[in-house]
Amino acid sequence: MQLQQASTADRPRSGGATRWAAPRDAAPPPQGGLDLIEQFGTRRLARRGQEFYAAGDPAQFCYRIVSGCVRTVGLDEDGRRQVAEFLLPGDLFGFDSLDTHHLSAEALTDTVVVCYPRRAVDALAEQHPGLARRLRDLTLRNLRRAHEKMFLLGRKSAGERVAAFLLEMAERTAPGAEGTHIALPMTRADMADHLGLTIETVSRTMAQLCREGAIASCKSGIEIRDREALANFCAGGTRH
Amino acid sequence: MQLQQASTADRPRSGGATRWAAPRDAAPPPQGGLDLIEQFGTRRLARRGQEFYAAGDPAQFCYRIVSGCVRTVGLDEDGRRQVAEFLLPGDLFGFDSLDTHHLSAEALTDTVVVCYPRRAVDALAEQHPGLARRLRDLTLRNLRRAHEKMFLLGRKSAGERVAAFLLEMAERTAPGAEGTHIALPMTRADMADHLGLTIETVSRTMAQLCREGAIASCKSGIEIRDREALANFCAGGTRH
DNA sequence: CGCTAAGTTGACTGTTCTCAAACTTGGTGG
DNA sequence: CCACCAAGTTTGAGAACAGTCAACTTAGCG
């Protein structure tokens, strides 16, 4: 399942754009100090289900998503799973590692990434304090998000978790828009393992949100019908 | 409740060592690139309950604990609380912030810290790539710990959470030692808000661990009686 | 067109929460 | 020194939320 470098490699500006590089879902290259690393980026395609790296692997590469969706996953000896994050076009991953990755990263859909050798990134950071700063800020933002997620997992009800998740996905894919279609490329099992619930509870909760008119379910996604109601649900919809 | 700078400030090497600077619980200054910032450190005493900073405050200082114990806390509008971490001598905090702190930090006991101005730390990091690297690694380790905690909160039972917490505290205060006294300077409420449980559940679970002989409770702490049993409890003690 | 994986729904169980009361503990002042 | 008080902790009984098990439906794919 490991990503094949040779077979899917693709020069950064090579003319042969595949359908994965279609402009409508392509994420722009990063701004700020991070554009320095762009010269070392290599474009790659990962098929649905392919693994970018496994937990414990040496951290050789970091990635930026151009199109598609990726999940980072932790697994314990009992087979219990925790999906740390879902990553969308524009998101970076694999930067948040020391010598080895402690989570695995897998493509949820066919995904195009730009891939940077860590060695080059680290060397560049040595010379450019601005880049080093950006990398630290990136990690700090991830840490902040992790703390918010800890709060979600430790202190929120099933309803609040699902509603918060849907709002987050909506915000990330179509900021501010109401009534638009939100793609949910992950399975119920992925959502459950992300939210600390079971697939049945996720399914039931989404059914309830439909019944109450907050969302409508389309195929492989939802539509936000009543953002207000969803946000409300976030802060104690089930609790009295 | 905000920490008073003037009244508690204390020059780094001033002779007037208070009882808080007693050598037996004093943590050594940091090694690696981090010792560079030591020249800017100022020693301070925070009384039990005092706040180093609140969520939303501009991030002006970062801290290293010399003795005592600190908690970082997130609070939401409903009054629900999440204790992100407990910090012990040698631990650093306040480094994991962007412009503002997103958690508050409070002293659990009378605590001596060394306090570094962020402005100086950042400026130093600009000039010393090694320090910048160390700061990023520090944040990365925090992120890794946050991910482990997410797993704990999302996927483990009450028994596993409490057992894991006690083992973690044991490991941090007396690595490898069995039968030693482990201080627990936090209240049951703090533990509950850290583990995503209620005080009653924490209390009941600890009572059960006592009954089973894994631990014994001393005043304001516990003694690990059977590390094996505790570790066992960690990985599915209540589950079949 | 049937196979498999994913999703839904229902009935039931159980862990954890809630509410309430009794019980420690530590500090304060008479 | 002891009584008192407040804060924290323990324990119990019952309720509720989410989990488990199982049947069924739907969707995707050869």
PDB file of C-alpha atoms in Angstrom, chain B residues 42-215:
ATOM      1  CA  THR B  42      13.814  35.948  35.669  1.00  0.00           C
ATOM      2  CA  ARG B  43      12.856  33.907  38.679  1.00  0.00           C
ATOM      3  CA  ARG B  44       9.357  34.340  40.072  1.00  0.00           C
ATOM      4  CA  LEU B  45       7.126  32.860  42.698  1.00  0.00           C
ATOM      5  CA  ALA B  46       3.458  32.248  42.002  1.00  0.00           C
ATOM      6  CA  ARG B  47       1.147  31.440  44.886  1.00  0.00           C
ATOM      7  CA  ARG B  48      -1.318  28.594  44.750  1.00  0.00           C
ATOM      8  CA  GLY B  49      -4.226  29.568  42.518  1.00  0.00           C
ATOM      9  CA  GLN B  50      -2.469  32.458  40.812  1.00  0.00           C
ATOM     10  CA  GLU B  51      -2.829  32.805  37.080  1.00  0.00           C
ATOM     11  CA  PHE B  52       0.233  33.180  34.861  1.00  0.00           C
ATOM     12  CA  TYR B  53      -1.913  34.186  31.915  1.00  0.00           C
ATOM     13  CA  ALA B  54      -5.519  33.899  30.781  1.00  0.00           C
ATOM     14  CA  ALA B  55      -6.876  32.640  27.483  1.00  0.00           C
ATOM     15  CA  GLY B  56      -6.791  35.510  25.026  1.00  0.00           C
ATOM     16  CA  ASP B  57      -3.977  37.398  26.726  1.00  0.00           C
ATOM     17  CA  PRO B  58      -1.143  38.591  24.510  1.00  0.00           C
ATOM     18  CA  ALA B  59       1.686  36.063  24.749  1.00  0.00           C
ATOM     19  CA  GLN B  60       4.337  38.164  26.467  1.00  0.00           C
ATOM     20  CA  PHE B  61       6.163  35.547  28.484  1.00  0.00           C
ATOM     21  CA  CYS B  62       7.036  31.881  28.468  1.00  0.00           C
ATOM     22  CA  TYR B  63       7.980  29.902  31.536  1.00  0.00           C
ATOM     23  CA  ARG B  64      10.049  27.049  32.894  1.00  0.00           C
ATOM     24  CA  ILE B  65       8.984  25.411  36.138  1.00  0.00           C
ATOM     25  CA  VAL B  66      11.616  25.120  38.855  1.00  0.00           C
ATOM     26  CA  SER B  67       9.334  23.682  41.516  1.00  0.00           C
ATOM     27  CA  GLY B  68       5.618  23.286  41.973  1.00  0.00           C
ATOM     28  CA  CYS B  69       2.845  22.367  39.571  1.00  0.00           C
ATOM     29  CA  VAL B  70       0.865  24.237  36.921  1.00  0.00           C
ATOM     30  CA  ARG B  71      -2.221  23.426  34.882  1.00  0.00           C
ATOM     31  CA  THR B  72      -3.214  24.783  31.471  1.00  0.00           C
ATOM     32  CA  VAL B  73      -6.967  25.187  31.149  1.00  0.00           C
ATOM     33  CA  GLY B  74      -9.483  25.796  28.386  1.00  0.00           C
ATOM     34  CA  LEU B  75     -12.971  27.008  29.239  1.00  0.00           C
ATOM     35  CA  ASP B  76     -16.064  27.308  27.098  1.00  0.00           C
ATOM     36  CA  GLU B  77     -19.110  29.558  27.348  1.00  0.00           C
ATOM     37  CA  ASP B  78     -21.141  26.880  29.196  1.00  0.00           C
ATOM     38  CA  GLY B  79     -18.502  26.682  31.907  1.00  0.00           C
ATOM     39  CA  ARG B  80     -17.234  23.312  30.731  1.00  0.00           C
ATOM     40  CA  ARG B  81     -13.553  22.987  31.446  1.00  0.00           C
ATOM     41  CA  GLN B  82     -10.720  21.062  29.826  1.00  0.00           C
ATOM     42  CA  VAL B  83      -7.364  20.748  31.554  1.00  0.00           C
ATOM     43  CA  ALA B  84      -4.916  20.328  28.684  1.00  0.00           C
ATOM     44  CA  GLU B  85      -1.853  19.476  30.744  1.00  0.00           C
ATOM     45  CA  PHE B  86      -0.336  19.325  34.181  1.00  0.00           C
ATOM     46  CA  LEU B  87       3.180  20.737  34.229  1.00  0.00           C
ATOM     47  CA  LEU B  88       5.925  19.678  36.630  1.00  0.00           C
ATOM     48  CA  PRO B  89       9.441  20.888  37.475  1.00  0.00           C
ATOM     49  CA  GLY B  90      11.541  21.033  34.320  1.00  0.00           C
ATOM     50  CA  ASP B  91       8.529  21.497  32.046  1.00  0.00           C
ATOM     51  CA  LEU B  92       8.144  24.511  29.809  1.00  0.00           C
ATOM     52  CA  PHE B  93       4.887  26.296  29.093  1.00  0.00           C
ATOM     53  CA  GLY B  94       3.663  29.382  27.290  1.00  0.00           C
ATOM     54  CA  PHE B  95       5.961  28.565  24.372  1.00  0.00           C
ATOM     55  CA  ASP B  96       3.088  26.973  22.513  1.00  0.00           C
ATOM     56  CA  SER B  97       1.318  30.172  21.601  1.00  0.00           C
ATOM     57  CA  LEU B  98       1.017  32.408  18.585  1.00  0.00           C
ATOM     58  CA  ASP B  99       0.313  36.070  19.356  1.00  0.00           C
ATOM     59  CA  THR B 100      -2.087  35.270  22.148  1.00  0.00           C
ATOM     60  CA  HIS B 101      -2.459  32.377  24.561  1.00  0.00           C
ATOM     61  CA  HIS B 102      -5.434  30.176  23.828  1.00  0.00           C
ATOM     62  CA  LEU B 103      -5.389  28.446  27.203  1.00  0.00           C
ATOM     63  CA  SER B 104      -4.927  29.887  30.652  1.00  0.00           C
ATOM     64  CA  ALA B 105      -2.170  28.711  32.998  1.00  0.00           C
ATOM     65  CA  GLU B 106      -2.612  28.560  36.766  1.00  0.00           C
ATOM     66  CA  ALA B 107      -0.435  27.469  39.661  1.00  0.00           C
ATOM     67  CA  LEU B 108      -1.797  24.387  41.458  1.00  0.00           C
ATOM     68  CA  THR B 109       0.608  24.838  44.331  1.00  0.00           C
ATOM     69  CA  ASP B 110       3.034  27.566  45.266  1.00  0.00           C
ATOM     70  CA  THR B 111       5.293  27.449  42.232  1.00  0.00           C
ATOM     71  CA  VAL B 112       8.678  28.864  41.278  1.00  0.00           C
ATOM     72  CA  VAL B 113       9.165  29.542  37.598  1.00  0.00           C
ATOM     73  CA  VAL B 114      11.802  31.096  35.410  1.00  0.00           C
ATOM     74  CA  CYS B 115      10.139  33.554  33.117  1.00  0.00           C
ATOM     75  CA  TYR B 116      11.419  34.523  29.652  1.00  0.00           C
ATOM     76  CA  PRO B 117      10.203  37.486  27.586  1.00  0.00           C
ATOM     77  CA  ARG B 118       8.868  36.185  24.306  1.00  0.00           C
ATOM     78  CA  ARG B 119      10.302  39.141  22.437  1.00  0.00           C
ATOM     79  CA  ALA B 120      13.789  38.081  23.494  1.00  0.00           C
ATOM     80  CA  VAL B 121      13.171  34.412  22.736  1.00  0.00           C
ATOM     81  CA  ASP B 122      11.859  35.183  19.260  1.00  0.00           C
ATOM     82  CA  ALA B 123      14.727  37.558  18.500  1.00  0.00           C
ATOM     83  CA  LEU B 124      17.229  34.951  19.637  1.00  0.00           C
ATOM     84  CA  ALA B 125      15.550  32.311  17.498  1.00  0.00           C
ATOM     85  CA  GLU B 126      15.925  34.588  14.467  1.00  0.00           C
ATOM     86  CA  GLN B 127      19.691  34.540  14.927  1.00  0.00           C
ATOM     87  CA  HIS B 128      20.219  30.975  16.093  1.00  0.00           C
ATOM     88  CA  PRO B 129      18.741  28.296  13.834  1.00  0.00           C
ATOM     89  CA  GLY B 130      19.578  25.690  16.490  1.00  0.00           C
ATOM     90  CA  LEU B 131      17.323  27.407  18.994  1.00  0.00           C
ATOM     91  CA  ALA B 132      14.577  27.785  16.401  1.00  0.00           C
ATOM     92  CA  ARG B 133      14.877  24.083  15.730  1.00  0.00           C
ATOM     93  CA  ARG B 134      14.661  23.260  19.433  1.00  0.00           C
ATOM     94  CA  LEU B 135      11.555  25.379  19.815  1.00  0.00           C
ATOM     95  CA  ARG B 136       9.916  23.624  16.895  1.00  0.00           C
ATOM     96  CA  ASP B 137      10.837  20.210  18.304  1.00  0.00           C
ATOM     97  CA  LEU B 138       9.378  21.235  21.638  1.00  0.00           C
ATOM     98  CA  THR B 139       6.105  22.143  19.966  1.00  0.00           C
ATOM     99  CA  LEU B 140       6.182  18.927  17.950  1.00  0.00           C
ATOM    100  CA  ARG B 141       6.553  16.877  21.111  1.00  0.00           C
ATOM    101  CA  ASN B 142       3.603  18.738  22.601  1.00  0.00           C
ATOM    102  CA  LEU B 143       1.607  18.000  19.476  1.00  0.00           C
ATOM    103  CA  ARG B 144       2.446  14.326  19.709  1.00  0.00           C
ATOM    104  CA  ARG B 145       1.337  14.268  23.329  1.00  0.00           C
ATOM    105  CA  ALA B 146      -1.871  16.063  22.354  1.00  0.00           C
ATOM    106  CA  HIS B 147      -2.579  13.353  19.777  1.00  0.00           C
ATOM    107  CA  GLU B 148      -2.061  10.642  22.372  1.00  0.00           C
ATOM    108  CA  LYS B 149      -4.447  12.491  24.646  1.00  0.00           C
ATOM    109  CA  MET B 150      -7.006  12.707  21.856  1.00  0.00           C
ATOM    110  CA  PHE B 151      -6.823   8.947  21.595  1.00  0.00           C
ATOM    111  CA  LEU B 152      -7.260   8.611  25.333  1.00  0.00           C
ATOM    112  CA  LEU B 153     -10.301  10.873  25.338  1.00  0.00           C
ATOM    113  CA  GLY B 154     -11.901   9.465  22.227  1.00  0.00           C
ATOM    114  CA  ARG B 155     -11.305   5.778  22.598  1.00  0.00           C
ATOM    115  CA  LYS B 156     -10.542   4.701  26.176  1.00  0.00           C
ATOM    116  CA  SER B 157     -12.802   3.757  29.070  1.00  0.00           C
ATOM    117  CA  ALA B 158     -12.870   5.547  32.404  1.00  0.00           C
ATOM    118  CA  GLY B 159     -10.687   2.862  33.991  1.00  0.00           C
ATOM    119  CA  GLU B 160      -8.095   3.048  31.248  1.00  0.00           C
ATOM    120  CA  ARG B 161      -7.986   6.838  31.415  1.00  0.00           C
ATOM    121  CA  VAL B 162      -7.408   6.960  35.154  1.00  0.00           C
ATOM    122  CA  ALA B 163      -4.829   4.161  35.104  1.00  0.00           C
ATOM    123  CA  ALA B 164      -2.978   5.759  32.192  1.00  0.00           C
ATOM    124  CA  PHE B 165      -2.972   9.084  33.990  1.00  0.00           C
ATOM    125  CA  LEU B 166      -1.576   7.628  37.215  1.00  0.00           C
ATOM    126  CA  LEU B 167       1.132   5.762  35.307  1.00  0.00           C
ATOM    127  CA  GLU B 168       2.029   8.921  33.415  1.00  0.00           C
ATOM    128  CA  MET B 169       2.345  10.906  36.625  1.00  0.00           C
ATOM    129  CA  ALA B 170       4.416   8.102  38.180  1.00  0.00           C
ATOM    130  CA  GLU B 171       6.711   8.009  35.175  1.00  0.00           C
ATOM    131  CA  ARG B 172       7.185  11.758  35.223  1.00  0.00           C
ATOM    132  CA  THR B 173       7.907  12.108  38.928  1.00  0.00           C
ATOM    133  CA  ALA B 174       9.799   8.884  39.705  1.00  0.00           C
ATOM    134  CA  PRO B 175      10.757   7.008  36.536  1.00  0.00           C
ATOM    135  CA  GLY B 176      10.857   3.252  36.975  1.00  0.00           C
ATOM    136  CA  ALA B 177      10.382   3.254  40.721  1.00  0.00           C
ATOM    137  CA  GLU B 178       7.761   0.977  42.254  1.00  0.00           C
ATOM    138  CA  GLY B 179       6.251   1.458  45.659  1.00  0.00           C
ATOM    139  CA  THR B 180       7.124   5.141  45.783  1.00  0.00           C
ATOM    140  CA  HIS B 181       4.801   7.896  46.756  1.00  0.00           C
ATOM    141  CA  ILE B 182       3.394   9.863  43.830  1.00  0.00           C
ATOM    142  CA  ALA B 183       2.177  13.353  44.661  1.00  0.00           C
ATOM    143  CA  LEU B 184      -1.099  14.374  43.048  1.00  0.00           C
ATOM    144  CA  PRO B 185      -1.278  18.104  43.696  1.00  0.00           C
ATOM    145  CA  MET B 186      -4.442  18.520  41.604  1.00  0.00           C
ATOM    146  CA  THR B 187      -8.014  18.043  42.827  1.00  0.00           C
ATOM    147  CA  ARG B 188     -10.381  15.344  41.561  1.00  0.00           C
ATOM    148  CA  ALA B 189     -12.097  18.062  39.560  1.00  0.00           C
ATOM    149  CA  ASP B 190      -8.808  18.835  37.796  1.00  0.00           C
ATOM    150  CA  MET B 191      -8.238  15.174  37.040  1.00  0.00           C
ATOM    151  CA  ALA B 192     -11.810  14.809  35.796  1.00  0.00           C
ATOM    152  CA  ASP B 193     -11.508  17.830  33.515  1.00  0.00           C
ATOM    153  CA  HIS B 194      -8.235  16.448  32.228  1.00  0.00           C
ATOM    154  CA  LEU B 195      -9.613  12.981  31.516  1.00  0.00           C
ATOM    155  CA  GLY B 196     -13.041  13.944  30.222  1.00  0.00           C
ATOM    156  CA  LEU B 197     -14.839  12.365  33.197  1.00  0.00           C
ATOM    157  CA  THR B 198     -16.726  13.528  36.288  1.00  0.00           C
ATOM    158  CA  ILE B 199     -15.221  13.755  39.763  1.00  0.00           C
ATOM    159  CA  GLU B 200     -17.478  10.911  40.914  1.00  0.00           C
ATOM    160  CA  THR B 201     -16.229   8.585  38.196  1.00  0.00           C
ATOM    161  CA  VAL B 202     -12.602   9.448  38.961  1.00  0.00           C
ATOM    162  CA  SER B 203     -13.176   8.830  42.658  1.00  0.00           C
ATOM    163  CA  ARG B 204     -14.954   5.519  42.082  1.00  0.00           C
ATOM    164  CA  THR B 205     -12.292   4.302  39.664  1.00  0.00           C
ATOM    165  CA  MET B 206      -9.477   5.110  42.069  1.00  0.00           C
ATOM    166  CA  ALA B 207     -11.369   3.342  44.847  1.00  0.00           C
ATOM    167  CA  GLN B 208     -11.596   0.272  42.630  1.00  0.00           C
ATOM    168  CA  LEU B 209      -7.854   0.413  41.867  1.00  0.00           C
ATOM    169  CA  CYS B 210      -7.221   0.507  45.606  1.00  0.00           C
ATOM    170  CA  ARG B 211      -9.513  -2.467  46.241  1.00  0.00           C
ATOM    171  CA  GLU B 212      -7.678  -4.448  43.584  1.00  0.00           C
ATOM    172  CA  GLY B 213      -4.316  -3.625  45.147  1.00  0.00           C
ATOM    173  CA  ALA B 214      -2.886  -1.758  42.170  1.00  0.00           C
ATOM    174  CA  ILE B 215      -2.451   1.430  44.167  1.00  0.00           C
TER     175      ILE B 215
END
